[in-house]
CSV table of C-alpha atoms in Angstrom, one decimal:
chain,number,residue,atom,x,y,z
A,1,MET,CA,-15.2,-1.3,22.2
A,2,VAL,CA,-18.3,-0.9,20.0
A,3,ARG,CA,-17.8,2.9,19.9
A,4,GLN,CA,-14.2,2.5,19.0
A,5,GLU,CA,-14.9,0.0,16.2
A,6,ARG,CA,-17.6,2.4,14.9
A,7,ALA,CA,-15.1,5.3,14.9
A,8,LEU,CA,-12.6,3.2,13.0
A,9,ARG,CA,-15.2,2.3,10.4
A,10,THR,CA,-16.2,5.9,10.0
A,11,ARG,CA,-12.5,7.0,9.7
A,12,ARG,CA,-12.0,4.4,7.0
A,13,LEU,CA,-15.1,5.5,5.1
A,14,ILE,CA,-14.0,9.1,5.2
A,15,LEU,CA,-10.5,8.1,3.9
A,16,GLU,CA,-12.0,6.1,1.0
A,17,ALA,CA,-14.3,8.9,0.0
A,18,ALA,CA,-11.4,11.5,0.3
A,19,ALA,CA,-9.2,9.2,-1.8
A,20,SER,CA,-11.8,9.1,-4.6
A,21,VAL,CA,-12.1,12.9,-4.5
A,22,PHE,CA,-8.3,13.6,-4.5
A,23,ASP,CA,-7.8,11.1,-7.2
A,24,GLU,CA,-10.4,12.7,-9.4
A,25,PHE,CA,-9.8,16.4,-8.7
A,26,GLY,CA,-6.3,16.6,-7.2
A,27,TYR,CA,-5.4,18.4,-4.0
A,28,GLU,CA,-6.4,21.9,-5.1
A,29,GLY,CA,-9.6,20.9,-6.6
A,30,ALA,CA,-10.8,18.7,-3.8
A,31,THR,CA,-13.2,20.0,-1.2
A,32,ILE,CA,-14.3,18.9,2.2
A,33,GLY,CA,-17.9,19.3,1.1
A,34,GLU,CA,-17.4,16.7,-1.7
A,35,VAL,CA,-15.8,14.3,0.8
A,36,VAL,CA,-18.8,14.7,3.1
A,37,SER,CA,-21.2,14.0,0.3
A,38,ARG,CA,-19.4,10.9,-0.9
A,39,ALA,CA,-18.8,9.5,2.5
A,40,GLY,CA,-22.4,10.1,3.6
A,41,VAL,CA,-21.3,11.5,6.9
A,42,THR,CA,-21.6,14.9,8.6
A,43,ARG,CA,-19.0,17.7,8.2
A,44,GLY,CA,-18.4,17.4,12.0
A,45,ALA,CA,-17.5,13.7,11.6
A,46,VAL,CA,-14.9,14.6,9.1
A,47,TYR,CA,-13.4,17.3,11.3
A,48,PHE,CA,-13.5,15.0,14.3
A,49,HIS,CA,-11.0,12.7,12.6
A,50,PHE,CA,-9.1,15.2,10.4
A,51,ALA,CA,-8.5,18.8,11.3
A,52,SER,CA,-8.0,20.1,7.8
A,53,LYS,CA,-7.8,19.2,4.1
A,54,ARG,CA,-4.1,18.8,4.6
A,55,ASP,CA,-4.6,16.3,7.4
A,56,LEU,CA,-7.0,14.4,5.3
A,57,ALA,CA,-4.6,14.3,2.4
A,58,GLN,CA,-1.8,13.1,4.8
A,59,GLY,CA,-4.1,10.4,6.0
A,60,VAL,CA,-4.7,9.2,2.5
A,61,VAL,CA,-1.0,9.1,1.8
A,62,GLU,CA,-0.2,7.2,5.0
A,63,GLU,CA,-2.9,4.7,4.4
A,64,GLN,CA,-0.9,3.3,1.5
A,65,PHE,CA,1.3,1.5,3.9
A,66,VAL,CA,-1.4,-0.6,5.4
A,67,GLN,CA,-3.0,-1.5,2.0
A,68,ASP,CA,-0.6,-3.9,0.4
A,69,GLY,CA,-0.7,-6.8,3.0
A,70,VAL,CA,2.4,-8.5,1.6
A,71,PRO,CA,3.2,-11.7,3.6
A,72,GLU,CA,6.6,-12.0,5.2
A,73,ARG,CA,9.0,-14.3,3.3
A,74,SER,CA,12.0,-16.2,4.3
A,75,CYS,CA,13.5,-14.9,1.1
A,76,LYS,CA,13.6,-11.2,1.5
A,77,LEU,CA,14.2,-10.5,-2.1
A,78,GLN,CA,11.0,-12.3,-3.0
A,79,GLU,CA,9.3,-10.0,-0.5
A,80,PHE,CA,11.0,-7.0,-2.1
A,81,VAL,CA,9.6,-8.1,-5.5
A,82,ASP,CA,6.2,-9.0,-4.1
A,83,THR,CA,5.8,-5.5,-2.5
A,84,GLY,CA,6.2,-3.7,-5.8
A,85,MET,CA,4.1,-6.2,-7.7
A,86,VAL,CA,1.2,-6.1,-5.2
A,87,VAL,CA,1.1,-2.3,-5.3
A,88,ALA,CA,1.1,-2.5,-9.2
A,89,HIS,CA,-1.8,-4.9,-9.0
A,90,LEU,CA,-3.8,-2.8,-6.5
A,91,MET,CA,-3.1,0.8,-7.7
A,92,PRO,CA,-5.5,0.7,-10.7
A,93,ARG,CA,-8.2,-0.9,-8.4
A,94,ASP,CA,-7.8,0.9,-5.1
A,95,PRO,CA,-8.5,4.7,-5.0
A,96,LEU,CA,-6.4,5.0,-1.8
A,97,LEU,CA,-3.3,3.9,-3.5
A,98,SER,CA,-4.1,5.8,-6.7
A,99,ALA,CA,-4.8,9.0,-4.8
A,100,GLY,CA,-1.8,8.5,-2.6
A,101,ALA,CA,0.4,8.4,-5.7
A,102,ARG,CA,-1.2,11.5,-7.2
A,103,LEU,CA,-0.8,13.5,-3.9
A,104,SER,CA,2.8,12.3,-3.6
A,105,LEU,CA,3.6,13.5,-7.1
A,106,GLY,CA,1.7,16.8,-7.1
A,107,GLN,CA,4.1,19.7,-7.0
A,108,ASP,CA,1.5,21.9,-5.2
A,109,VAL,CA,1.5,19.6,-2.2
A,110,PHE,CA,4.8,17.8,-2.3
A,111,ASP,CA,6.6,20.0,0.2
A,112,ASP,CA,3.4,20.4,2.4
A,113,LEU,CA,3.1,16.6,2.8
A,114,GLY,CA,6.8,16.1,3.4
A,115,GLY,CA,7.5,14.3,0.1
A,116,GLY,CA,4.3,12.3,0.2
A,117,ALA,CA,4.7,8.6,0.3
A,118,THR,CA,8.1,8.5,-1.4
A,119,PRO,CA,10.3,8.5,1.7
A,120,GLY,CA,8.2,5.8,3.3
A,121,TRP,CA,8.5,3.5,0.3
A,122,ILE,CA,12.2,4.1,0.1
A,123,ASN,CA,12.6,3.2,3.8
A,124,ARG,CA,10.5,0.0,3.3
A,125,PHE,CA,12.5,-1.2,0.4
A,126,GLU,CA,15.8,-0.4,2.0
A,127,ALA,CA,14.8,-2.4,5.1
A,128,LEU,CA,13.9,-5.4,2.9
A,129,LEU,CA,17.2,-5.1,1.1
A,130,ALA,CA,19.1,-4.8,4.3
A,131,ALA,CA,17.4,-8.0,5.6
A,132,ALA,CA,18.2,-9.7,2.3
A,133,GLY,CA,21.9,-8.8,2.7
A,134,GLU,CA,21.9,-10.3,6.2
A,135,ARG,CA,20.7,-13.6,4.6
A,136,GLY,CA,23.3,-13.5,1.9
A,137,GLU,CA,20.9,-12.8,-0.9
A,138,LEU,CA,22.6,-9.7,-2.3
A,139,LEU,CA,25.5,-9.4,-4.6
A,140,PRO,CA,28.6,-7.8,-2.9
A,141,HIS,CA,28.3,-4.4,-4.5
A,142,VAL,CA,24.7,-3.7,-3.6
A,143,VAL,CA,24.1,-0.8,-1.2
A,144,PRO,CA,20.5,-1.2,0.1
A,145,ALA,CA,19.9,2.6,0.4
A,146,ASP,CA,21.0,3.3,-3.1
A,147,THR,CA,19.1,0.4,-4.7
A,148,ALA,CA,15.9,1.3,-2.7
A,149,TRP,CA,16.1,4.9,-4.0
A,150,LEU,CA,16.6,3.8,-7.6
A,151,LEU,CA,13.8,1.2,-7.4
A,152,VAL,CA,11.3,3.7,-6.1
A,153,ALA,CA,12.4,6.3,-8.6
A,154,ALA,CA,12.1,3.8,-11.5
A,155,TRP,CA,8.8,2.3,-10.2
A,156,THR,CA,7.4,5.9,-10.0
A,157,GLY,CA,8.5,6.6,-13.6
A,158,VAL,CA,6.9,3.4,-14.8
A,159,GLN,CA,3.7,4.2,-13.0
A,160,ILE,CA,3.5,7.7,-14.5
A,161,GLN,CA,4.1,6.5,-18.1
A,162,SER,CA,1.6,3.7,-17.7
A,163,GLN,CA,-1.0,6.1,-16.4
A,164,LYS,CA,-0.4,8.6,-19.3
A,165,LEU,CA,-0.3,6.0,-22.1
A,166,CYS,CA,-3.0,3.6,-21.1
A,167,GLY,CA,-4.6,4.5,-17.7
A,168,ARG,CA,-2.3,1.9,-15.9
A,169,ALA,CA,-3.8,-1.0,-17.9
A,170,ASP,CA,-0.3,-2.4,-18.4
A,171,LEU,CA,1.2,-1.4,-15.0
A,172,GLU,CA,1.7,-4.9,-13.8
A,173,LEU,CA,3.4,-5.9,-17.0
A,174,ARG,CA,5.7,-2.9,-16.9
A,175,VAL,CA,6.6,-3.3,-13.3
A,176,SER,CA,7.3,-7.0,-13.9
A,177,GLY,CA,9.7,-5.9,-16.7
A,178,LEU,CA,11.4,-3.4,-14.3
A,179,TYR,CA,12.1,-6.2,-11.8
A,180,GLN,CA,13.3,-8.6,-14.4
A,181,HIS,CA,15.8,-5.9,-15.6
A,182,LEU,CA,16.9,-4.9,-12.1
A,183,MET,CA,17.2,-8.1,-10.1
A,184,PRO,CA,20.1,-9.7,-12.0
A,185,SER,CA,22.2,-6.8,-10.8
A,186,VAL,CA,21.0,-7.3,-7.2
A,187,ALA,CA,20.4,-11.0,-6.4
A,188,VAL,CA,23.0,-13.7,-6.1
A,189,PRO,CA,22.5,-16.4,-8.8
A,190,GLY,CA,21.1,-19.0,-6.5
A,191,VAL,CA,18.3,-16.6,-5.3
A,192,LEU,CA,17.7,-15.0,-8.7
A,193,GLY,CA,16.7,-18.3,-10.3
A,194,SER,CA,14.0,-18.8,-7.6
A,195,LEU,CA,12.4,-15.3,-7.8
A,196,GLN,CA,8.8,-15.1,-9.1
A,197,MET,CA,8.5,-11.8,-11.0
A,198,GLY,CA,5.8,-12.5,-13.6
A,199,PRO,CA,3.0,-9.9,-14.4
A,200,ASN,CA,0.5,-12.0,-12.4
A,201,ARG,CA,2.6,-12.1,-9.3
A,202,GLY,CA,0.8,-9.3,-7.6
A,203,ALA,CA,-2.6,-10.9,-8.1
A,204,GLN,CA,-1.3,-14.2,-6.7
A,205,VAL,CA,0.1,-12.6,-3.6
A,206,VAL,CA,-3.1,-10.6,-3.0
A,207,ALA,CA,-5.1,-13.9,-3.3
A,208,GLU,CA,-2.7,-15.6,-0.9
A,209,ALA,CA,-3.1,-12.9,1.7
A,210,ALA,CA,-6.9,-12.9,1.4
A,211,ALA,CA,-7.0,-16.7,1.9
A,212,ALA,CA,-4.8,-16.3,5.0
A,213,ARG,CA,-7.0,-13.6,6.4
A,214,ALA,CA,-10.1,-15.7,5.8
A,215,ALA,CA,-8.6,-18.7,7.5
A,216,GLU,CA,-7.6,-16.6,10.5
A,217,GLU,CA,-11.0,-15.1,10.8
A,218,ALA,CA,-12.6,-18.6,10.6
A,219,GLY,CA,-10.2,-19.9,13.3
A,220,GLU,CA,-11.1,-16.9,15.5
A,221,ALA,CA,-14.8,-17.6,15.0
A,222,GLU,CA,-14.4,-21.2,15.8
A,223,ALA,CA,-12.5,-20.4,18.9
A,224,GLU,CA,-15.1,-18.0,20.1
A,225,ALA,CA,-17.9,-20.6,19.4
A,226,ALA,CA,-15.9,-23.2,21.4
A,227,ALA,CA,-15.4,-20.8,24.3
A,228,GLY,CA,-19.1,-19.9,24.3
A,229,ALA,CA,-20.1,-23.6,24.3
A,230,GLU,CA,-17.6,-24.3,27.1
A,231,ALA,CA,-19.0,-21.4,29.2
A,232,GLN,CA,-22.5,-22.6,28.7
A,233,THR,CA,-21.5,-26.1,29.8
A,234,ALA,CA,-19.8,-24.8,32.8
A,235,ALA,CA,-22.8,-22.7,33.7
A,236,GLY,CA,-25.1,-25.7,33.4
A,237,VAL,CA,-22.8,-27.8,35.6
A,238,GLY,CA,-22.7,-25.0,38.2
């Protein structure tokens, strides 16, 4: 178990280092040597987890889907909004998301990485919209697959323009504006009025998720301490 945890930590360290390298130099300019240097591991450790630079880039792209940590909502359209707003909040702050976006949009690696993260994001948003439809949250004309495709395409365009014009400094504001324009054509009026789509929504959800994780970890620690105390008591009685 200890060995497995150490391996997971090393893999994560390598991915974070690779993300910073890909984000800075792009796919063609990135080297395994630079990843080794930034991660502070051996070349053998990198190749133990990733067989090639392509595998390393694929790992960075796939890591996007465990980064956002958006809580499940009873209102699936709120979860739909939260997902886009959380990524908008994290992307300027998290090299894994930033590098994943650059790799997904790079024409030199797009085909090699199977379209990058784009298909995964479309699938995730389509699933949320389909669940929203089952709950009666969507207007009758909405087709989840079409709306998911359009949302991802528009979100990507917003991200690119924000990056070019101000280094993503206004990304949350712009993505908030995107949702405020889109959702009236998607949500039934009763749901639309309850949706939280402000520029600070991503930060709020990230803080909420962090608090939930901290409470869970505290509960697990308390349970372990109680179990240990009970074991000691039982041993003393025995």
